[in-house]
Structures are given as structure tokens and as C-alpha cells.
Amino acid sequence: MDGSPGADGALAFGFEEAALRGWRLRAVYGCWEPGAAPDGDLSLFDDEDKLRHVCGAVLERAVAPWLVKYPLVQAATSLVLRSPREALLEAAEDATLTVVGARGTGAVKPLTLGATSDALLKHAPCTVTIVPQRVG
């Protein structure tokens, strides 16, 4: 959960599903790729402790409002020093549902999946939901 609008949509969907179904939730942030560095700060990749600290804070800030809104949902966070695709595929091994947000970075936004969403749809051993970004 990188704090992007797509990630926020995924959190909203995930927390609502967890609340409705009585499921536990784990928010996963795979932060080992240049696009995961807050504000494009690639120097974070030179200092693993700093990367963990900065990205961990991003993850906790992203999840915090949902913990307040859904206090009965048992939720945990996982910061993983792997690519988002690898981190989410690994997390999907123990999941009933994996929820990802569409970042909308493709040239034809509504029709193109990102690499992470595409990999999850093809390889995840569980149901995958892709939550589009809100328009407007």
C-alpha cells in the first residue's frame, strides 16, 4: 500500500470485504522498485534501514484511517523488500482474496493492466480483485 489513489481504493474495498465477511486483512507494501520510493527518492535504496523506515511510515499512514473506520477488522501490515509483484504473489499464497488498486499508468488507462495486476491475475492462487481509481 503505497499511498497512491489506487492503493487507497484497494484498502477501501479490502476493509469493506473483511468487515462484511469477518476476515482478517493484511496490507502488503512491496517497496523494492524505483516507483515505490516516496517522492522518487532513489537514494533510499542505498540504505535499507532508511528505506524500511520511510516506506513503513507510508504504509502505516495509508492504513491508519481504515483501522479507525473498521475497528473490528483484524488488520496487519507487511512491508516487504521485494517488488510489488513478488510481494503480492507471495502474500496471495495464504489469502482467500487479493485486492490491488489500478494505478492507471498505461497509455489506454481503462483497457491496460499494469504489470503487477496482470501477474496477479495470471499467477495468484486465489481470487483477485482490481479496484480502479476513481475518476473526478
PDB file of C-alpha atoms in Angstrom:
ATOM      1  CA  MET A   1       0.000   0.000   0.000  1.00  0.00           C
ATOM      2  CA  ASP A   2       1.998   2.857  -1.318  1.00  0.00           C
ATOM      3  CA  GLY A   3      -0.324   5.757  -0.515  1.00  0.00           C
ATOM      4  CA  SER A   4      -1.434   6.173  -4.137  1.00  0.00           C
ATOM      5  CA  PRO A   5      -5.111   6.729  -5.044  1.00  0.00           C
ATOM      6  CA  GLY A   6      -5.234   3.178  -6.417  1.00  0.00           C
ATOM      7  CA  ALA A   7      -3.886   1.775  -3.170  1.00  0.00           C
ATOM      8  CA  ASP A   8      -6.440   3.769  -1.183  1.00  0.00           C
ATOM      9  CA  GLY A   9      -9.226   2.289  -3.308  1.00  0.00           C
ATOM     10  CA  ALA A  10      -7.835  -1.183  -2.710  1.00  0.00           C
ATOM     11  CA  LEU A  11      -7.749  -0.545   1.040  1.00  0.00           C
ATOM     12  CA  ALA A  12     -11.345   0.697   0.999  1.00  0.00           C
ATOM     13  CA  PHE A  13     -12.506  -2.405  -0.867  1.00  0.00           C
ATOM     14  CA  GLY A  14     -10.383  -4.757   1.213  1.00  0.00           C
ATOM     15  CA  PHE A  15     -11.512  -3.381   4.559  1.00  0.00           C
ATOM     16  CA  GLU A  16     -15.169  -3.430   3.496  1.00  0.00           C
ATOM     17  CA  GLU A  17     -14.900  -7.064   2.353  1.00  0.00           C
ATOM     18  CA  ALA A  18     -13.060  -8.050   5.534  1.00  0.00           C
ATOM     19  CA  ALA A  19     -15.735  -6.357   7.655  1.00  0.00           C
ATOM     20  CA  LEU A  20     -18.607  -7.994   5.753  1.00  0.00           C
ATOM     21  CA  ARG A  21     -17.068 -11.479   5.798  1.00  0.00           C
ATOM     22  CA  GLY A  22     -15.331 -11.484   9.186  1.00  0.00           C
ATOM     23  CA  TRP A  23     -11.937 -11.940   7.518  1.00  0.00           C
ATOM     24  CA  ARG A  24      -8.529 -10.844   8.737  1.00  0.00           C
ATOM     25  CA  LEU A  25      -6.751  -8.370   6.462  1.00  0.00           C
ATOM     26  CA  ARG A  26      -3.092  -7.921   5.644  1.00  0.00           C
ATOM     27  CA  ALA A  27      -1.977  -4.780   3.833  1.00  0.00           C
ATOM     28  CA  VAL A  28       1.198  -5.546   1.870  1.00  0.00           C
ATOM     29  CA  TYR A  29       3.649  -2.992   0.500  1.00  0.00           C
ATOM     30  CA  GLY A  30       6.335  -4.362  -1.793  1.00  0.00           C
ATOM     31  CA  CYS A  31       8.754  -1.465  -1.879  1.00  0.00           C
ATOM     32  CA  TRP A  32      11.767  -2.783  -3.765  1.00  0.00           C
ATOM     33  CA  GLU A  33      11.484  -0.898  -7.045  1.00  0.00           C
ATOM     34  CA  PRO A  34      12.181   2.700  -8.041  1.00  0.00           C
ATOM     35  CA  GLY A  35       8.484   3.528  -8.400  1.00  0.00           C
ATOM     36  CA  ALA A  36       7.929   2.631  -4.750  1.00  0.00           C
ATOM     37  CA  ALA A  37      10.288   5.310  -3.444  1.00  0.00           C
ATOM     38  CA  PRO A  38       8.288   8.202  -1.982  1.00  0.00           C
ATOM     39  CA  ASP A  39       8.864  11.375  -3.998  1.00  0.00           C
ATOM     40  CA  GLY A  40      11.142   9.412  -6.339  1.00  0.00           C
ATOM     41  CA  ASP A  41      13.928   9.375  -3.731  1.00  0.00           C
ATOM     42  CA  LEU A  42      16.154   6.669  -5.201  1.00  0.00           C
ATOM     43  CA  SER A  43      18.792   7.298  -2.513  1.00  0.00           C
ATOM     44  CA  LEU A  44      16.577   5.238  -0.192  1.00  0.00           C
ATOM     45  CA  PHE A  45      17.782   2.118  -1.983  1.00  0.00           C
ATOM     46  CA  ASP A  46      21.319   2.799  -0.697  1.00  0.00           C
ATOM     47  CA  ASP A  47      20.192   2.478   2.927  1.00  0.00           C
ATOM     48  CA  GLU A  48      17.913  -0.473   3.698  1.00  0.00           C
ATOM     49  CA  ASP A  49      17.088   0.773   7.203  1.00  0.00           C
ATOM     50  CA  LYS A  50      16.076   4.181   5.885  1.00  0.00           C
ATOM     51  CA  LEU A  51      14.004   2.532   3.137  1.00  0.00           C
ATOM     52  CA  ARG A  52      12.208   0.420   5.758  1.00  0.00           C
ATOM     53  CA  HIS A  53      11.604   3.475   7.950  1.00  0.00           C
ATOM     54  CA  VAL A  54      10.292   5.749   5.167  1.00  0.00           C
ATOM     55  CA  CYS A  55       8.195   3.148   3.346  1.00  0.00           C
ATOM     56  CA  GLY A  56       6.948   1.690   6.624  1.00  0.00           C
ATOM     57  CA  ALA A  57       5.663   5.137   7.587  1.00  0.00           C
ATOM     58  CA  VAL A  58       3.906   5.444   4.207  1.00  0.00           C
ATOM     59  CA  LEU A  59       2.253   2.064   4.775  1.00  0.00           C
ATOM     60  CA  GLU A  60       1.135   2.885   8.314  1.00  0.00           C
ATOM     61  CA  ARG A  61      -0.272   6.283   7.219  1.00  0.00           C
ATOM     62  CA  ALA A  62      -2.198   4.637   4.387  1.00  0.00           C
ATOM     63  CA  VAL A  63      -3.778   2.010   6.652  1.00  0.00           C
ATOM     64  CA  ALA A  64      -4.432   4.170   9.741  1.00  0.00           C
ATOM     65  CA  PRO A  65      -7.734   5.782   8.649  1.00  0.00           C
ATOM     66  CA  TRP A  66      -9.165   2.390   7.705  1.00  0.00           C
ATOM     67  CA  LEU A  67      -8.318   0.968  11.114  1.00  0.00           C
ATOM     68  CA  VAL A  68     -10.371   3.773  12.645  1.00  0.00           C
ATOM     69  CA  LYS A  69     -13.271   3.287  10.225  1.00  0.00           C
ATOM     70  CA  TYR A  70     -13.290  -0.510  10.671  1.00  0.00           C
ATOM     71  CA  PRO A  71     -12.193  -1.128  14.270  1.00  0.00           C
ATOM     72  CA  LEU A  72     -13.494  -4.711  14.295  1.00  0.00           C
ATOM     73  CA  VAL A  73     -11.356  -5.812  11.349  1.00  0.00           C
ATOM     74  CA  GLN A  74      -8.225  -7.643  12.460  1.00  0.00           C
ATOM     75  CA  ALA A  75      -5.613  -5.996  10.277  1.00  0.00           C
ATOM     76  CA  ALA A  76      -1.864  -6.245   9.960  1.00  0.00           C
ATOM     77  CA  THR A  77       0.687  -4.575   7.724  1.00  0.00           C
ATOM     78  CA  SER A  78       3.618  -6.151   5.910  1.00  0.00           C
ATOM     79  CA  LEU A  79       6.473  -4.142   4.437  1.00  0.00           C
ATOM     80  CA  VAL A  80       8.354  -6.396   2.036  1.00  0.00           C
ATOM     81  CA  LEU A  81      11.688  -5.523   0.432  1.00  0.00           C
ATOM     82  CA  ARG A  82      10.719  -7.116  -2.853  1.00  0.00           C
ATOM     83  CA  SER A  83       8.926  -5.827  -5.932  1.00  0.00           C
ATOM     84  CA  PRO A  84       5.176  -5.278  -5.507  1.00  0.00           C
ATOM     85  CA  ARG A  85       4.506  -8.169  -7.884  1.00  0.00           C
ATOM     86  CA  GLU A  86       6.689 -10.591  -5.898  1.00  0.00           C
ATOM     87  CA  ALA A  87       5.409  -9.384  -2.523  1.00  0.00           C
ATOM     88  CA  LEU A  88       1.752  -9.694  -3.515  1.00  0.00           C
ATOM     89  CA  LEU A  89       2.150 -13.076  -5.207  1.00  0.00           C
ATOM     90  CA  GLU A  90       3.843 -14.385  -2.076  1.00  0.00           C
ATOM     91  CA  ALA A  91       1.085 -12.935   0.140  1.00  0.00           C
ATOM     92  CA  ALA A  92      -1.573 -14.460  -2.136  1.00  0.00           C
ATOM     93  CA  GLU A  93      -0.334 -17.940  -1.196  1.00  0.00           C
ATOM     94  CA  ASP A  94      -2.129 -17.608   2.172  1.00  0.00           C
ATOM     95  CA  ALA A  95      -5.052 -15.450   1.038  1.00  0.00           C
ATOM     96  CA  THR A  96      -8.649 -16.044   0.077  1.00  0.00           C
ATOM     97  CA  LEU A  97      -8.784 -12.740  -1.802  1.00  0.00           C
ATOM     98  CA  THR A  98      -6.074 -10.400  -3.051  1.00  0.00           C
ATOM     99  CA  VAL A  99      -7.083  -6.811  -3.764  1.00  0.00           C
ATOM    100  CA  VAL A 100      -4.937  -4.414  -5.773  1.00  0.00           C
ATOM    101  CA  GLY A 101      -5.532  -0.898  -6.966  1.00  0.00           C
ATOM    102  CA  ALA A 102      -5.161   0.008 -10.604  1.00  0.00           C
ATOM    103  CA  ARG A 103      -2.524   2.704 -10.918  1.00  0.00           C
ATOM    104  CA  GLY A 104      -3.716   3.699 -14.376  1.00  0.00           C
ATOM    105  CA  THR A 105      -0.231   4.122 -15.798  1.00  0.00           C
ATOM    106  CA  GLY A 106      -0.956   2.504 -19.152  1.00  0.00           C
ATOM    107  CA  ALA A 107      -1.439   4.602 -22.324  1.00  0.00           C
ATOM    108  CA  VAL A 108      -5.027   3.376 -22.633  1.00  0.00           C
ATOM    109  CA  LYS A 109      -5.866   3.567 -18.935  1.00  0.00           C
ATOM    110  CA  PRO A 110      -9.199   1.750 -18.769  1.00  0.00           C
ATOM    111  CA  LEU A 111      -8.054  -1.092 -21.010  1.00  0.00           C
ATOM    112  CA  THR A 112      -4.473  -1.730 -19.902  1.00  0.00           C
ATOM    113  CA  LEU A 113      -3.454  -3.592 -16.771  1.00  0.00           C
ATOM    114  CA  GLY A 114      -0.202  -2.832 -15.065  1.00  0.00           C
ATOM    115  CA  ALA A 115       2.457  -5.498 -14.694  1.00  0.00           C
ATOM    116  CA  THR A 116       1.523  -6.249 -11.076  1.00  0.00           C
ATOM    117  CA  SER A 117      -2.208  -6.639 -11.759  1.00  0.00           C
ATOM    118  CA  ASP A 118      -1.507  -8.752 -14.822  1.00  0.00           C
ATOM    119  CA  ALA A 119       0.858 -11.058 -12.902  1.00  0.00           C
ATOM    120  CA  LEU A 120      -1.646 -11.499 -10.075  1.00  0.00           C
ATOM    121  CA  LEU A 121      -4.476 -12.359 -12.453  1.00  0.00           C
ATOM    122  CA  LYS A 122      -2.313 -14.943 -14.188  1.00  0.00           C
ATOM    123  CA  HIS A 123      -0.495 -16.483 -11.218  1.00  0.00           C
ATOM    124  CA  ALA A 124      -2.241 -15.837  -7.893  1.00  0.00           C
ATOM    125  CA  PRO A 125      -3.730 -18.982  -6.323  1.00  0.00           C
ATOM    126  CA  CYS A 126      -6.718 -17.014  -5.017  1.00  0.00           C
ATOM    127  CA  THR A 127      -9.394 -14.660  -6.279  1.00  0.00           C
ATOM    128  CA  VAL A 128      -8.017 -11.277  -7.385  1.00  0.00           C
ATOM    129  CA  THR A 129      -9.929  -8.007  -7.395  1.00  0.00           C
ATOM    130  CA  ILE A 130      -8.557  -4.971  -9.209  1.00  0.00           C
ATOM    131  CA  VAL A 131     -10.057  -1.726  -7.949  1.00  0.00           C
ATOM    132  CA  PRO A 132      -9.953   1.102 -10.495  1.00  0.00           C
ATOM    133  CA  GLN A 133      -9.070   4.637  -9.488  1.00  0.00           C
ATOM    134  CA  ARG A 134     -11.949   6.995  -9.038  1.00  0.00           C
ATOM    135  CA  VAL A 135     -12.354   9.497 -11.845  1.00  0.00           C
ATOM    136  CA  GLY A 136     -13.041  13.073 -10.779  1.00  0.00           C
TER     137      GLY A 136
END
